Amino acid sequence: MALGWHNIIARTALRVNALTGAQSAALNTTFNTRPLTQTQFKSAVFPFLAHVHAVVGVAGMLAEAIASTAEHPGRARLHAVTAELTGNQVDGVVLPTVSADNDPIIGLFGAVRETIETVPKRPLTREPLQRVLTLIVNSNSFYKQTYYKYAMRGERIWFTRPTAVIDCCVWNETTRLSEATSNTGAPPFADSLADALMYGALKMLMRDDEFLQQSQAFGAYFDSVIALLRGGQVAVPAFVEPAQPARAEG
Amino acid sequence: MATTTTAEVIMRALAMAQGVGMDGHDSPLLDAEQTAETLLEHAFRHVAGEYAKDPRKHSSVMQSYTITFTNGAGTLPGQTLSEHVTHASFYNSDESAVVLLSYCPFWFDFVRRKSTRQLLGHYAVDVGSGQVAIILPGADYDASGGFAGDLVMRTIGIPVLPPGPATTFTADDCYLDDVVIALAAALRSEAPWAALQRDTEAEGA
């Protein structure tokens, strides 16, 4: 995403009246200040870090939706690989929960690639477990060809090469919170999801009866975006204000 | 003679089998290398068996197997078609000189052979135990002091397939083509590889 974390946070802060600047010009200056800090926030309900946590939390939901959708192109922005796994084991290998960089793995696993060949990281193809086990056991060394196969069942993987890595998606909430606080990096999504990220954060930014209607309206939109992403959609529709918008609030 | 690898034979057969009719993405033969290798030796053996029915094709499937004899007995190579060992011939280890051996179908007859015919020896095959036994010309059967050394047996069989996918072996071109066809047909479950069967029957007729 070309937009940095604080571009999203500035937009959410504006909609819950959290930024300093009573007059338009002053508010505009605050809105454009980078990086944002607590200094630019006046809201007693939603201070700066509340926005950071809301945006990062919602970004995690978007990431989970994309990572849980096989073949979704957005997975590339969340991509990581696992540490090298050891194959040719009858009892398989327990699937890792963190990437090679120790980031928590989310969603579905991607391609499984072997790592021992001179042509590195050739992809393995998925096969029924029974066929893969037949190759691993290879009674009487019957099979002499080189096979690039794997099977997954539950929390385990079996594969027919000595070593392999698995493509995966990762989401490290701690790292993202740090990035979002200091405005380093950017949300790992396409720009077309910037509004979804903002409206999703606004869903979170309600307390008691503060911004309740606004939260419901934006929340409904965000939920529809999540459903679309899980259905494999790449582009999502723009937010349309409901017939009874939340203008009266705030 | 063609020089090839088992990986190449499997690749050709899969391409042939997958290329029939349907969208390649929907082919049930995608990732079927394991099935192909399982059927590979069957295909070699089946085609050799079909060729053996036609004397004109014997030269395409005649193979040389080096057998090490001890006390006149050695192991019959698993690649031979045992029903055709009656027409085997034997040579010294570099195939420069023939060793005249006549097939003796009955073991009890074989062990009683005497050197009455100085220029003709005998051989017998015990398929059950996988043994081939010989009595050299001019010699008597001697279970404890028979021939020791290597001889080459030429008989109808399949090539000795190498232990790895990248190691080459040689086979007659036409025979190899028919092995690919038979393997492709087998992959499509066309039992018993009817296309090849029809071809052989038509030529025989």
CSV table of C-alpha atoms in Angstrom, one decimal:
chain,number,residue,atom,x,y,z
A,1,MET,CA,0.0,0.0,0.0
A,2,ALA,CA,1.4,3.3,-1.0
A,3,LEU,CA,-0.4,5.0,1.9
A,4,GLY,CA,1.4,4.9,5.2
A,5,TRP,CA,-0.1,3.8,8.5
A,6,HIS,CA,-0.6,7.4,9.6
A,7,ASN,CA,-2.5,8.3,6.4
A,8,ILE,CA,-5.1,5.8,7.5
A,9,ILE,CA,-5.0,6.9,11.1
A,10,ALA,CA,-5.5,10.5,10.2
A,11,ARG,CA,-8.6,9.6,8.3
A,12,THR,CA,-10.1,7.6,11.1
A,13,ALA,CA,-9.1,10.3,13.7
A,14,LEU,CA,-10.9,13.0,11.6
A,15,ARG,CA,-14.1,10.9,11.6
A,16,VAL,CA,-14.3,10.6,15.3
A,17,ASN,CA,-13.2,14.2,15.9
A,18,ALA,CA,-10.0,13.2,17.6
A,19,LEU,CA,-7.6,15.6,16.0
A,20,THR,CA,-6.6,19.0,17.4
A,21,GLY,CA,-7.5,22.1,15.5
A,22,ALA,CA,-10.7,23.9,16.1
A,23,GLN,CA,-10.6,25.9,12.9
A,24,SER,CA,-10.4,24.4,9.4
A,25,ALA,CA,-6.9,25.5,8.7
A,26,ALA,CA,-5.5,24.2,12.0
A,27,LEU,CA,-7.4,20.9,11.6
A,28,ASN,CA,-6.0,20.6,8.1
A,29,THR,CA,-2.5,21.2,9.4
A,30,THR,CA,-2.9,18.5,12.0
A,31,PHE,CA,-4.4,16.1,9.5
A,32,ASN,CA,-1.3,16.5,7.3
A,33,THR,CA,1.2,16.2,10.1
A,34,ARG,CA,3.6,13.2,9.8
A,35,PRO,CA,4.3,11.4,11.9
A,36,LEU,CA,1.3,11.7,14.1
A,37,THR,CA,1.8,11.5,17.8
A,38,GLN,CA,-0.4,12.0,20.8
A,39,THR,CA,0.3,15.7,20.4
A,40,GLN,CA,-2.0,15.9,17.5
A,41,PHE,CA,-4.9,14.2,19.4
A,42,LYS,CA,-7.4,15.9,21.6
A,43,SER,CA,-10.0,13.1,22.1
A,44,ALA,CA,-10.3,11.8,25.6
A,45,VAL,CA,-12.2,8.8,24.2
A,46,PHE,CA,-9.8,7.8,21.5
A,47,PRO,CA,-6.2,8.8,22.0
A,48,PHE,CA,-3.5,8.2,19.4
A,49,LEU,CA,-2.7,4.7,20.4
A,50,ALA,CA,-6.3,3.7,20.3
A,51,HIS,CA,-6.3,4.6,16.6
A,52,VAL,CA,-3.0,2.7,16.1
A,53,HIS,CA,-4.5,-0.5,17.8
A,54,ALA,CA,-7.8,-0.2,15.9
A,55,VAL,CA,-6.1,0.2,12.5
A,56,VAL,CA,-3.6,-2.6,13.1
A,57,GLY,CA,-6.3,-4.9,14.6
A,58,VAL,CA,-8.5,-4.4,11.5
A,59,ALA,CA,-5.5,-4.8,9.3
A,60,GLY,CA,-5.0,-8.2,11.0
A,61,MET,CA,-8.6,-9.1,10.1
A,62,LEU,CA,-8.0,-8.2,6.4
A,63,ALA,CA,-4.8,-10.2,6.4
A,64,GLU,CA,-6.5,-13.2,7.9
A,65,ALA,CA,-9.3,-13.0,5.3
A,66,ILE,CA,-6.8,-12.8,2.4
A,67,ALA,CA,-4.5,-15.4,3.8
A,68,SER,CA,-7.4,-17.8,4.3
A,69,THR,CA,-8.3,-17.5,0.6
A,70,ALA,CA,-6.4,-19.9,-1.6
A,71,GLU,CA,-4.9,-18.3,-4.7
A,72,HIS,CA,-5.8,-14.8,-3.6
A,73,PRO,CA,-3.3,-12.4,-5.2
A,74,GLY,CA,-3.1,-10.3,-2.0
A,75,ARG,CA,-1.3,-13.2,-0.4
A,76,ALA,CA,1.9,-12.1,-2.1
A,77,ARG,CA,2.0,-9.0,0.2
A,78,LEU,CA,1.8,-11.2,3.3
A,79,HIS,CA,4.3,-13.8,1.9
A,80,ALA,CA,6.9,-15.6,3.9
A,81,VAL,CA,8.4,-19.1,3.9
A,82,THR,CA,8.8,-21.6,6.7
A,83,ALA,CA,12.1,-22.9,7.9
A,84,GLU,CA,13.4,-25.9,6.1
A,85,LEU,CA,11.5,-29.1,6.9
A,86,THR,CA,12.9,-32.7,6.7
A,87,GLY,CA,11.0,-35.0,4.4
A,88,ASN,CA,10.8,-38.7,3.5
A,89,GLN,CA,9.4,-39.5,7.0
A,90,VAL,CA,6.7,-42.0,7.4
A,91,ASP,CA,5.2,-40.1,10.3
A,92,GLY,CA,5.4,-36.8,8.5
A,93,VAL,CA,6.4,-33.5,9.9
A,94,VAL,CA,4.3,-31.2,12.1
A,95,LEU,CA,3.4,-28.1,10.2
A,96,PRO,CA,5.2,-25.0,11.5
A,97,THR,CA,3.3,-22.2,13.3
A,98,VAL,CA,5.9,-19.5,12.6
A,99,SER,CA,7.9,-18.6,9.5
A,100,ALA,CA,11.6,-18.8,9.1
A,101,ASP,CA,11.7,-15.2,10.4
A,102,ASN,CA,9.7,-16.3,13.4
A,103,ASP,CA,6.5,-14.4,12.4
A,104,PRO,CA,3.2,-16.1,13.2
A,105,ILE,CA,1.8,-18.0,10.2
A,106,ILE,CA,-1.9,-17.2,9.3
A,107,GLY,CA,-4.4,-18.6,6.9
A,108,LEU,CA,-3.7,-21.4,4.4
A,109,PHE,CA,-0.3,-22.7,3.4
A,110,GLY,CA,0.8,-22.0,-0.2
A,111,ALA,CA,3.2,-23.9,-2.4
A,112,VAL,CA,5.5,-26.5,-1.0
A,113,ARG,CA,9.0,-26.4,-2.6
A,114,GLU,CA,11.9,-28.7,-2.2
A,115,THR,CA,15.3,-27.2,-1.4
A,116,ILE,CA,17.9,-29.8,-2.2
A,117,GLU,CA,17.9,-29.7,-6.1
A,118,THR,CA,20.5,-27.9,-8.2
A,119,VAL,CA,17.5,-26.1,-9.6
A,120,PRO,CA,16.4,-24.7,-6.2
A,121,LYS,CA,13.0,-24.8,-4.7
A,122,ARG,CA,11.2,-26.8,-7.3
A,123,PRO,CA,7.5,-27.0,-6.4
A,124,LEU,CA,6.0,-30.2,-5.1
A,125,THR,CA,2.5,-31.3,-6.2
A,126,ARG,CA,-0.2,-32.4,-3.8
A,127,GLU,CA,-1.2,-36.1,-3.9
A,128,PRO,CA,-3.3,-38.3,-1.7
A,129,LEU,CA,-1.5,-39.3,1.4
A,130,GLN,CA,-1.6,-43.0,0.5
A,131,ARG,CA,0.4,-42.4,-2.7
A,132,VAL,CA,2.9,-40.2,-1.0
A,133,LEU,CA,3.4,-42.8,1.8
A,134,THR,CA,3.9,-45.5,-0.9
A,135,LEU,CA,6.8,-43.4,-2.3
A,136,ILE,CA,8.3,-42.7,1.1
A,137,VAL,CA,8.2,-46.3,2.1
A,138,ASN,CA,9.3,-47.4,-1.4
A,139,SER,CA,9.2,-51.1,-0.7
A,140,ASN,CA,12.2,-53.0,-2.2
A,141,SER,CA,13.3,-49.6,-3.8
A,142,PHE,CA,10.7,-50.2,-6.5
A,143,TYR,CA,10.4,-46.6,-7.5
A,144,LYS,CA,13.5,-45.2,-9.1
A,145,GLN,CA,12.3,-41.9,-10.5
A,146,THR,CA,12.6,-38.6,-8.5
A,147,TYR,CA,9.2,-37.6,-7.2
A,148,TYR,CA,8.2,-34.1,-6.1
A,149,LYS,CA,5.0,-34.9,-4.1
A,150,TYR,CA,3.5,-33.9,-0.8
A,151,ALA,CA,0.4,-34.6,1.2
A,152,MET,CA,-1.1,-32.6,4.1
A,153,ARG,CA,-3.5,-34.0,6.7
A,154,GLY,CA,-4.5,-32.1,9.8
A,155,GLU,CA,-1.4,-30.6,11.3
A,156,ARG,CA,1.1,-32.7,9.4
A,157,ILE,CA,2.8,-32.7,6.1
A,158,TRP,CA,4.5,-35.6,4.3
A,159,PHE,CA,6.7,-35.1,1.2
A,160,THR,CA,9.1,-37.2,-0.9
A,161,ARG,CA,12.1,-34.9,-1.0
A,162,PRO,CA,14.8,-34.7,1.7
A,163,THR,CA,14.0,-31.1,2.5
A,164,ALA,CA,11.4,-28.5,1.7
A,165,VAL,CA,10.0,-25.2,2.6
A,166,ILE,CA,6.3,-24.0,2.5
A,167,ASP,CA,5.1,-20.7,1.3
A,168,CYS,CA,2.9,-19.1,3.8
A,169,CYS,CA,1.3,-15.8,4.9
A,170,VAL,CA,2.4,-14.1,8.2
A,171,TRP,CA,1.0,-11.5,10.5
A,172,ASN,CA,3.0,-10.2,13.4
A,173,GLU,CA,0.8,-8.0,15.4
A,174,THR,CA,3.6,-6.7,17.6
A,175,THR,CA,5.8,-5.7,14.6
A,176,ARG,CA,2.8,-4.0,12.9
A,177,LEU,CA,1.9,-2.1,16.0
A,178,SER,CA,5.5,-0.8,16.3
A,179,GLU,CA,5.4,0.2,12.6
A,180,ALA,CA,2.0,1.8,12.9
A,181,THR,CA,3.1,3.8,15.9
A,182,SER,CA,6.2,5.2,14.3
A,183,ASN,CA,4.7,5.4,10.8
A,184,THR,CA,7.4,3.1,9.3
A,185,GLY,CA,6.4,0.8,6.5
A,186,ALA,CA,2.8,0.6,5.3
A,187,PRO,CA,-0.2,-1.7,5.6
A,188,PRO,CA,0.6,-4.8,3.4
A,189,PHE,CA,-2.5,-4.5,1.2
A,190,ALA,CA,-3.4,-3.1,-2.2
A,191,ASP,CA,-4.4,0.6,-2.2
A,192,SER,CA,-7.9,-0.4,-3.1
A,193,LEU,CA,-8.3,-1.7,0.4
A,194,ALA,CA,-7.4,1.6,2.1
A,195,ASP,CA,-11.0,2.6,2.6
A,196,ALA,CA,-11.8,-0.8,4.0
A,197,LEU,CA,-9.0,-0.5,6.5
A,198,MET,CA,-10.2,3.0,7.5
A,199,TYR,CA,-13.9,2.0,7.8
A,200,GLY,CA,-13.0,-1.2,9.6
A,201,ALA,CA,-11.0,0.8,12.2
A,202,LEU,CA,-14.0,3.1,12.6
A,203,LYS,CA,-16.1,0.0,13.4
A,204,MET,CA,-13.8,-0.4,16.4
A,205,LEU,CA,-13.8,3.2,17.4
A,206,MET,CA,-17.0,3.3,19.4
A,207,ARG,CA,-17.5,3.4,23.2
A,208,ASP,CA,-20.9,3.2,25.0
A,209,ASP,CA,-23.0,5.5,22.8
A,210,GLU,CA,-20.1,7.4,21.3
A,211,PHE,CA,-20.1,7.1,17.5
A,212,LEU,CA,-22.4,4.0,17.7
A,213,GLN,CA,-24.4,4.6,14.6
A,214,GLN,CA,-21.3,5.4,12.6
A,215,SER,CA,-19.6,2.3,13.8
A,216,GLN,CA,-22.6,0.2,12.8
A,217,ALA,CA,-22.7,1.7,9.3
A,218,PHE,CA,-19.0,1.4,8.7
A,219,GLY,CA,-18.9,-2.0,10.3
A,220,ALA,CA,-21.5,-3.4,7.9
A,221,TYR,CA,-19.4,-2.2,5.0
A,222,PHE,CA,-16.2,-3.7,6.5
A,223,ASP,CA,-18.0,-7.0,7.1
A,224,SER,CA,-19.1,-7.1,3.5
A,225,VAL,CA,-15.5,-6.5,2.4
A,226,ILE,CA,-14.2,-9.4,4.5
A,227,ALA,CA,-16.9,-11.6,2.9
A,228,LEU,CA,-15.8,-10.5,-0.5
A,229,LEU,CA,-12.1,-11.1,0.2
A,230,ARG,CA,-12.9,-14.6,1.5
A,231,GLY,CA,-14.8,-15.2,-1.7
A,232,GLY,CA,-11.6,-14.5,-3.7
A,233,GLN,CA,-12.5,-11.0,-4.8
A,234,VAL,CA,-9.6,-8.6,-5.4
A,235,ALA,CA,-11.5,-5.3,-5.9
A,236,VAL,CA,-14.1,-4.2,-3.3
A,237,PRO,CA,-16.9,-1.7,-3.8
A,238,ALA,CA,-16.7,1.8,-2.4
A,239,PHE,CA,-18.6,2.6,0.8
A,240,VAL,CA,-22.1,3.9,0.2
A,241,GLU,CA,-23.6,6.0,3.0
A,242,PRO,CA,-26.8,4.5,4.4
A,243,ALA,CA,-30.1,6.3,4.0
A,244,GLN,CA,-29.9,7.4,7.7
A,245,PRO,CA,-26.3,8.3,8.0
A,246,ALA,CA,-24.5,8.9,11.2
A,247,ARG,CA,-24.0,12.6,10.6
A,248,ALA,CA,-26.0,13.6,13.7
A,249,GLU,CA,-23.4,11.9,15.9
A,250,GLY,CA,-20.0,13.0,17.1
B,1,MET,CA,19.1,-48.5,-31.4
B,2,ALA,CA,17.9,-45.6,-29.3
B,3,THR,CA,19.6,-44.3,-26.1
B,4,THR,CA,17.1,-43.2,-23.6
B,5,THR,CA,16.2,-43.0,-19.9
B,6,THR,CA,13.2,-44.4,-18.0
B,7,ALA,CA,12.3,-40.8,-17.2
B,8,GLU,CA,12.1,-40.0,-20.9
B,9,VAL,CA,9.9,-43.1,-21.6
B,10,ILE,CA,7.5,-42.1,-18.8
B,11,MET,CA,7.5,-38.5,-20.0
B,12,ARG,CA,6.6,-39.5,-23.6
B,13,ALA,CA,3.9,-41.9,-22.4
B,14,LEU,CA,2.3,-39.3,-20.1
B,15,ALA,CA,2.3,-36.7,-22.9
B,16,MET,CA,0.7,-39.2,-25.2
B,17,ALA,CA,-1.9,-40.3,-22.6
B,18,GLN,CA,-2.7,-36.8,-21.4
B,19,GLY,CA,-3.1,-35.4,-24.9
B,20,VAL,CA,-6.3,-37.2,-25.7
B,21,GLY,CA,-9.4,-35.0,-26.0
B,22,MET,CA,-9.9,-33.1,-22.8
B,23,ASP,CA,-8.6,-29.9,-21.4
B,24,GLY,CA,-5.2,-30.6,-20.0
B,25,HIS,CA,-6.1,-29.0,-16.7
B,26,ASP,CA,-8.8,-31.6,-16.2
B,27,SER,CA,-6.8,-34.6,-17.2
B,28,PRO,CA,-6.9,-37.4,-14.7
B,29,LEU,CA,-3.4,-38.2,-15.7
B,30,LEU,CA,-1.8,-35.1,-14.3
B,31,ASP,CA,0.9,-36.0,-11.7
B,32,ALA,CA,0.6,-39.7,-12.9
B,33,GLU,CA,4.3,-40.3,-13.0
B,34,GLN,CA,4.0,-42.7,-10.0
B,35,THR,CA,1.4,-44.8,-11.8
B,36,ALA,CA,3.4,-44.7,-15.0
B,37,GLU,CA,6.5,-46.0,-13.2
B,38,THR,CA,4.4,-48.7,-11.6
B,39,LEU,CA,3.3,-49.9,-15.0
B,40,LEU,CA,6.7,-49.3,-16.8
B,41,GLU,CA,8.1,-52.7,-16.6
B,42,HIS,CA,4.8,-54.3,-17.4
B,43,ALA,CA,4.8,-52.3,-20.6
B,44,PHE,CA,8.3,-53.3,-21.6
B,45,ARG,CA,7.4,-57.0,-20.8
B,46,HIS,CA,4.0,-56.9,-22.6
B,47,VAL,CA,5.5,-55.4,-25.8
B,48,ALA,CA,8.4,-57.9,-25.7
B,49,GLY,CA,5.8,-60.7,-25.4
B,50,GLU,CA,3.9,-59.4,-28.4
B,51,TYR,CA,7.1,-59.1,-30.4
B,52,ALA,CA,8.1,-62.6,-29.5
B,53,LYS,CA,5.0,-63.9,-31.3
B,54,ASP,CA,6.3,-62.5,-34.6
B,55,PRO,CA,9.7,-64.0,-35.7
B,56,ARG,CA,10.3,-60.9,-37.8
B,57,LYS,CA,10.5,-58.8,-34.7
B,58,HIS,CA,12.7,-61.1,-32.6
B,59,SER,CA,15.8,-59.1,-33.4
B,60,SER,CA,14.1,-56.0,-31.8
B,61,VAL,CA,13.8,-57.7,-28.4
B,62,MET,CA,16.8,-60.0,-28.4
B,63,GLN,CA,18.9,-59.0,-25.4
B,64,SER,CA,22.3,-59.9,-24.1
B,65,TYR,CA,22.6,-60.8,-20.4
B,66,THR,CA,25.9,-61.7,-18.8
B,67,ILE,CA,25.5,-64.6,-16.4
B,68,THR,CA,28.1,-65.6,-13.9
B,69,PHE,CA,28.2,-69.4,-13.5
B,70,THR,CA,29.4,-71.4,-10.6
B,71,ASN,CA,29.5,-75.2,-10.9
B,72,GLY,CA,27.6,-74.9,-14.1
B,73,ALA,CA,24.7,-72.9,-12.7
B,74,GLY,CA,23.8,-69.2,-12.7
B,75,THR,CA,20.9,-66.9,-12.0
B,76,LEU,CA,18.4,-66.5,-14.9
B,77,PRO,CA,18.1,-62.7,-15.3
B,78,GLY,CA,14.6,-61.4,-14.3
B,79,GLN,CA,14.4,-59.5,-17.6
B,80,THR,CA,14.2,-62.6,-19.7
B,81,LEU,CA,10.8,-63.8,-21.0
B,82,SER,CA,11.1,-67.3,-19.5
B,83,GLU,CA,8.8,-68.9,-22.0
B,84,HIS,CA,11.2,-68.0,-24.8
B,85,VAL,CA,14.5,-69.3,-23.2
B,86,THR,CA,14.2,-72.4,-25.4
B,87,HIS,CA,15.7,-70.3,-28.2
B,88,ALA,CA,18.5,-68.8,-26.3
B,89,SER,CA,22.1,-68.8,-27.5
B,90,PHE,CA,25.3,-68.4,-25.5
B,91,TYR,CA,28.5,-66.6,-26.2
B,92,ASN,CA,31.8,-66.0,-24.4
B,93,SER,CA,31.9,-62.9,-22.3
B,94,ASP,CA,32.8,-60.5,-25.1
B,95,GLU,CA,30.4,-62.2,-27.5
B,96,SER,CA,33.2,-63.0,-29.9
B,97,ALA,CA,32.6,-66.7,-30.0
B,98,VAL,CA,29.5,-68.8,-29.7
B,99,VAL,CA,29.2,-71.6,-27.2
B,100,LEU,CA,27.1,-74.3,-28.7
B,101,LEU,CA,24.5,-75.3,-26.2
B,102,SER,CA,21.3,-77.1,-26.9
B,103,TYR,CA,18.1,-76.6,-24.8
B,104,CYS,CA,17.2,-79.6,-22.7
B,105,PRO,CA,13.7,-79.2,-21.4
B,106,PHE,CA,13.8,-81.7,-18.6
B,107,TRP,CA,16.0,-81.5,-15.6
B,108,PHE,CA,16.3,-85.2,-15.0
B,109,ASP,CA,17.3,-85.6,-18.6
B,110,PHE,CA,19.8,-82.7,-18.4
B,111,VAL,CA,21.7,-84.2,-15.4
B,112,ARG,CA,22.2,-87.5,-17.2
B,113,ARG,CA,23.9,-85.8,-20.2
B,114,LYS,CA,27.2,-87.3,-21.2
B,115,SER,CA,29.8,-86.0,-23.5
B,116,THR,CA,28.8,-88.2,-26.3
B,117,ARG,CA,28.5,-85.2,-28.6
B,118,GLN,CA,31.8,-83.4,-28.3
B,119,LEU,CA,30.7,-80.2,-30.2
B,120,LEU,CA,27.4,-79.7,-28.5
B,121,GLY,CA,26.7,-78.8,-24.9
B,122,HIS,CA,23.4,-78.4,-23.2
B,123,TYR,CA,21.5,-75.9,-21.0
B,124,ALA,CA,18.4,-76.2,-18.9
B,125,VAL,CA,16.3,-73.7,-17.1
B,126,ASP,CA,14.6,-74.1,-13.8
B,127,VAL,CA,12.2,-71.2,-13.8
B,128,GLY,CA,11.0,-71.9,-10.3
B,129,SER,CA,14.3,-71.4,-8.7
B,130,GLY,CA,15.4,-68.9,-11.3
B,131,GLN,CA,18.5,-70.9,-12.3
B,132,VAL,CA,20.0,-71.6,-15.6
B,133,ALA,CA,22.4,-74.6,-15.8
B,134,ILE,CA,24.9,-75.5,-18.6
B,135,ILE,CA,27.1,-78.4,-19.6
B,136,LEU,CA,29.8,-77.2,-21.9
B,137,PRO,CA,30.6,-79.2,-25.1
B,138,GLY,CA,32.6,-82.3,-24.3
B,139,ALA,CA,31.8,-82.1,-20.6
B,140,ASP,CA,29.6,-84.2,-18.4
B,141,TYR,CA,27.1,-82.8,-15.8
B,142,ASP,CA,29.0,-82.1,-12.6
B,143,ALA,CA,27.1,-80.4,-9.8
B,144,SER,CA,30.3,-79.7,-7.8
B,145,GLY,CA,32.8,-79.1,-10.6
B,146,GLY,CA,30.9,-77.6,-13.5
B,147,PHE,CA,31.8,-74.5,-15.5
B,148,ALA,CA,32.8,-71.4,-13.6
B,149,GLY,CA,32.9,-68.0,-15.2
B,150,ASP,CA,30.9,-65.5,-17.3
B,151,LEU,CA,28.9,-66.3,-20.4
B,152,VAL,CA,26.5,-64.1,-22.3
B,153,MET,CA,23.0,-65.4,-22.8
B,154,ARG,CA,21.1,-63.9,-25.8
B,155,THR,CA,17.4,-64.4,-25.5
B,156,ILE,CA,14.1,-62.5,-25.8
B,157,GLY,CA,13.6,-60.2,-22.9
B,158,ILE,CA,13.5,-56.6,-21.9
B,159,PRO,CA,16.4,-54.2,-21.4
B,160,VAL,CA,18.0,-54.0,-18.0
B,161,LEU,CA,16.4,-50.8,-16.8
B,162,PRO,CA,18.9,-48.6,-15.0
B,163,PRO,CA,18.6,-47.9,-11.2
B,164,GLY,CA,18.1,-44.2,-11.6
B,165,PRO,CA,15.9,-41.9,-13.8
B,166,ALA,CA,18.9,-40.1,-15.5
B,167,THR,CA,20.9,-43.2,-16.4
B,168,THR,CA,20.7,-44.2,-20.0
B,169,PHE,CA,20.0,-47.6,-21.6
B,170,THR,CA,19.6,-48.7,-25.2
B,171,ALA,CA,16.7,-50.4,-26.9
B,172,ASP,CA,15.4,-50.9,-30.4
B,173,ASP,CA,13.7,-47.7,-31.7
B,174,CYS,CA,10.5,-49.4,-32.9
B,175,TYR,CA,10.3,-51.5,-29.7
B,176,LEU,CA,10.7,-48.4,-27.6
B,177,ASP,CA,8.0,-46.5,-29.5
B,178,ASP,CA,5.6,-49.4,-28.9
B,179,VAL,CA,6.5,-49.4,-25.2
B,180,VAL,CA,5.6,-45.8,-25.0
B,181,ILE,CA,2.3,-46.5,-26.8
B,182,ALA,CA,1.6,-49.4,-24.6
B,183,LEU,CA,2.4,-47.5,-21.4
B,184,ALA,CA,0.2,-44.6,-22.6
B,185,ALA,CA,-2.7,-47.0,-23.3
B,186,ALA,CA,-2.2,-48.6,-19.9
B,187,LEU,CA,-2.4,-45.2,-18.3
B,188,ARG,CA,-5.7,-44.7,-20.0
B,189,SER,CA,-6.8,-48.1,-18.6
B,190,GLU,CA,-7.1,-49.5,-22.1
B,191,ALA,CA,-6.5,-53.1,-21.0
B,192,PRO,CA,-4.9,-55.1,-22.4
B,193,TRP,CA,-3.4,-52.3,-24.4
B,194,ALA,CA,-5.7,-53.0,-27.3
B,195,ALA,CA,-4.1,-50.6,-29.8
B,196,LEU,CA,-0.9,-52.6,-29.8
B,197,GLN,CA,-2.8,-55.9,-29.8
B,198,ARG,CA,-4.7,-54.9,-32.9
B,199,ASP,CA,-1.5,-53.8,-34.6
B,200,THR,CA,0.2,-57.1,-33.9
B,201,GLU,CA,-2.8,-59.2,-35.0
B,202,ALA,CA,-3.1,-57.3,-38.2
B,203,GLU,CA,0.5,-57.9,-39.1
B,204,GLY,CA,0.2,-61.5,-38.2
B,205,ALA,CA,-2.8,-61.9,-40.4
